Every structure is written in structure tokens, then in C-alpha cells.
Amino acid sequence: MHHLDKIVKLHGLLKSRRTPISGPEIDKELGCSKATRQRLVDDLRDRLNAPLVCDRSAGGYYYDRDDPRHPFELPGIWLTAEELQALIACQHLLGNLAPGLLQNEIGQLRDHLQKLLDRSPGVKTPQLGRIKILSQAYRSRNDDLFLTLVQALFNQHRLIIQYHARSDDQTSERPVSPQNLVLYKDNWYLDAYCHQRNEPRTFALDRIRSATASGEPAQLLDPATLQQHFGSSYGIFAGTPKHTAILNFSAKAGRWVADETWHSQQESEWLTDGRYQLRIPFNRHEELLMDILKYGAEVEVVEPGFLRELVVNEIARLKDIYF
């Protein structure tokens, strides 16, 4: 069959119109010759059994709405060559975002898309090796656990999880209602309502030892509550913001930081001395402190005082190690 992508486009033109479309207009929309248009019409009408009528007196080509075959749809999966290329690139990106995660399923999808693409004459397979995602410090993943969490999330089921917390090196059993799965800095997290603590919590997937369905429906929080708890403070640590960090970056560092979004509600400005000031709402300080320290002397913590003192304490500890 000739030019599958153009058949899809022609079908889309005919399906979307309530009036006939002329031959020259089809040629212009599809970027094809009169001869190619005729082959497309023949394929669509004779091989795919579309209710396609050509009536010059009526103004051109159209789908006969009185035909028993109407409404007509193309059989199976029909995508243009460009859409297939985009899908193959997307599955490649997905595989690189989570190495080892759902690789069998992603591989099957890739093979199926490749077969469809091979049927499109003159279309090259995307050179996926030219697309790279460099992950850093990502932690181990468990495919079976991930699928269990996804199923519970989509089916709105409550889970019983065994969770090992790094903070106190203790394992506890938690009944939770999944709310969101979050990929943050190359690692997966589960936002859930913890029925043991009676509040929303975030759980690192690599610390969940097991997860089983409890048989009870999940308790779902409304989007506004989720956003207030999980999205209003800096970083993965959730909760209502209690502080605002005021950070003054050097002019050099500011050229990079000015183009970055550290938080959706951040405020910023260039100071008269050339430095760049960033103001960020936060609840817990741990992650923010680490991100500040990586800039070294290129950033100064102006407020709050306790955060500035924490930076001073870290500098003192570094001096004890290196001097």
C-alpha cells in the first residue's frame, strides 16, 4: 500500500470536513501530485473499503454519510511516519529515564513500533544513540514492586507497605493510600496518605521492602490539598512552607541560576552590585542545605538566620577535615 502516512492524513481531512474537498486542495494539504492523490484515493476506497465518493459537481471528495460503512475508521494502529519516529524516540527516553524498569514491556513496544515504521517507504529509523540522558546517583529499583504500586495507584487501592527509613534505620509497617508516583532527581518516590500517622507522607521506592493490597479502597486527597502539602515547599521534603530562604549568588553563578527554576513559587531579582538574589519557600532544610553547599563561595545565605548558621557549621566541619 502506497504512502501510509499520507493515507492517514487524507482520512483525517475527509473525516474532519462536512463539505467536499477538491483534488487540488488535497494535493496542497498532502504535498503530493495528482497521480499520487489518485493512488491514495484508490487505496482508501478500494482496499480499505472507505465510503469515499468523488463527485465533481458536488465540489470534490467526501465521505458519504448515508453509506452504511459511515462513520469509517482506519483499521488497527495507523500513525504517520513522523508520529512513529516520535513514539520510538519517546520509548527510548522512557527507557533511559528508568534504566532496568519495565525493560521487557518497553522492548516489546519498541519492536512493534519498529515493524510499523519499516512499512513506511523512505522513512529512516531514528538514530536513538544520538539521544542521551545521563543519570546520576540513581538508586536500585524493583520492577515487581513498581508495578504493584502503579496498579494500586490507578485502581485506587490501599496498600500495606514495609518501609525501612534511612533516618532512624528502622523498618515499620504502614497502611497507605497512594496519591502520586514521582520521579525526582533520577529516583522514584511514592506520595501517599499514611493511615498510621494520619497525614500525607513521601516514601522512597528503594526503601519500600514490600507492598501488598489491603483490600480496602484508597483514601484520595483532593488536588488542592496534595499541591499544598507536596508542592508548596522546596525539594522532595513536603509540608507547608515555614521559612523563606534568601540566597545571594555571585554574578558568575547568577548567570546559570537565573535560568533555573528551583521552585514554582520562587522570586528573584538582580541586585545593584551585580549579584543575583533568589527567594525560595521551604519547610525542611536538609535538601536545600545540600544544594546551597554545592555552590561554595558563589552563594551567601542572607536569611533565615538558622540556615545561615547551618552553613557556618558545615564550613567549620570542613575545616576540621581539611586543615
mmCIF file of N, CA and C in Angstrom, residues 39-53:
data_model
loop_
_atom_site.group_PDB
_atom_site.id
_atom_site.type_symbol
_atom_site.label_atom_id
_atom_site.label_comp_id
_atom_site.label_asym_id
_atom_site.label_seq_id
_atom_site.Cartn_x
_atom_site.Cartn_y
_atom_site.Cartn_z
ATOM 1 N N ARG A 39 -3.761 7.414 -6.448
ATOM 2 C CA ARG A 39 -3.396 6.134 -5.830
ATOM 3 C C ARG A 39 -3.887 6.068 -4.389
ATOM 4 N N LEU A 40 -3.773 7.193 -3.671
ATOM 5 C CA LEU A 40 -4.249 7.235 -2.288
ATOM 6 C C LEU A 40 -5.761 7.020 -2.221
ATOM 7 N N VAL A 41 -6.470 7.667 -3.124
ATOM 8 C CA VAL A 41 -7.928 7.517 -3.166
ATOM 9 C C VAL A 41 -8.305 6.072 -3.464
ATOM 10 N N ASP A 42 -7.590 5.464 -4.422
ATOM 11 C CA ASP A 42 -7.878 4.070 -4.773
ATOM 12 C C ASP A 42 -7.641 3.147 -3.582
ATOM 13 N N ASP A 43 -6.520 3.353 -2.888
ATOM 14 C CA ASP A 43 -6.215 2.506 -1.729
ATOM 15 C C ASP A 43 -7.267 2.667 -0.640
ATOM 16 N N LEU A 44 -7.625 3.918 -0.376
ATOM 17 C CA LEU A 44 -8.566 4.190 0.706
ATOM 18 C C LEU A 44 -9.960 3.635 0.380
ATOM 19 N N ARG A 45 -10.371 3.778 -0.876
ATOM 20 C CA ARG A 45 -11.726 3.361 -1.258
ATOM 21 C C ARG A 45 -11.804 1.865 -1.570
ATOM 22 N N ASP A 46 -10.832 1.365 -2.342
ATOM 23 C CA ASP A 46 -10.940 0.002 -2.855
ATOM 24 C C ASP A 46 -10.312 -1.041 -1.936
ATOM 25 N N ARG A 47 -9.202 -0.687 -1.280
ATOM 26 C CA ARG A 47 -8.515 -1.678 -0.450
ATOM 27 C C ARG A 47 -8.932 -1.594 1.012
ATOM 28 N N LEU A 48 -9.270 -0.375 1.459
ATOM 29 C CA LEU A 48 -9.663 -0.208 2.858
ATOM 30 C C LEU A 48 -11.175 -0.053 3.018
ATOM 31 N N ASN A 49 -11.883 -0.049 1.878
ATOM 32 C CA ASN A 49 -13.351 -0.064 1.887
ATOM 33 C C ASN A 49 -13.958 1.175 2.542
ATOM 34 N N ALA A 50 -13.335 2.316 2.318
ATOM 35 C CA ALA A 50 -13.865 3.564 2.866
ATOM 36 C C ALA A 50 -15.032 4.050 2.007
ATOM 37 N N PRO A 51 -16.035 4.693 2.596
ATOM 38 C CA PRO A 51 -17.186 5.217 1.833
ATOM 39 C C PRO A 51 -16.832 6.530 1.132
ATOM 40 N N LEU A 52 -15.782 6.491 0.321
ATOM 41 C CA LEU A 52 -15.227 7.683 -0.303
ATOM 42 C C LEU A 52 -15.878 7.906 -1.667
ATOM 43 N N VAL A 53 -16.388 9.098 -1.859
ATOM 44 C CA VAL A 53 -17.066 9.463 -3.102
ATOM 45 C C VAL A 53 -16.328 10.620 -3.754
#
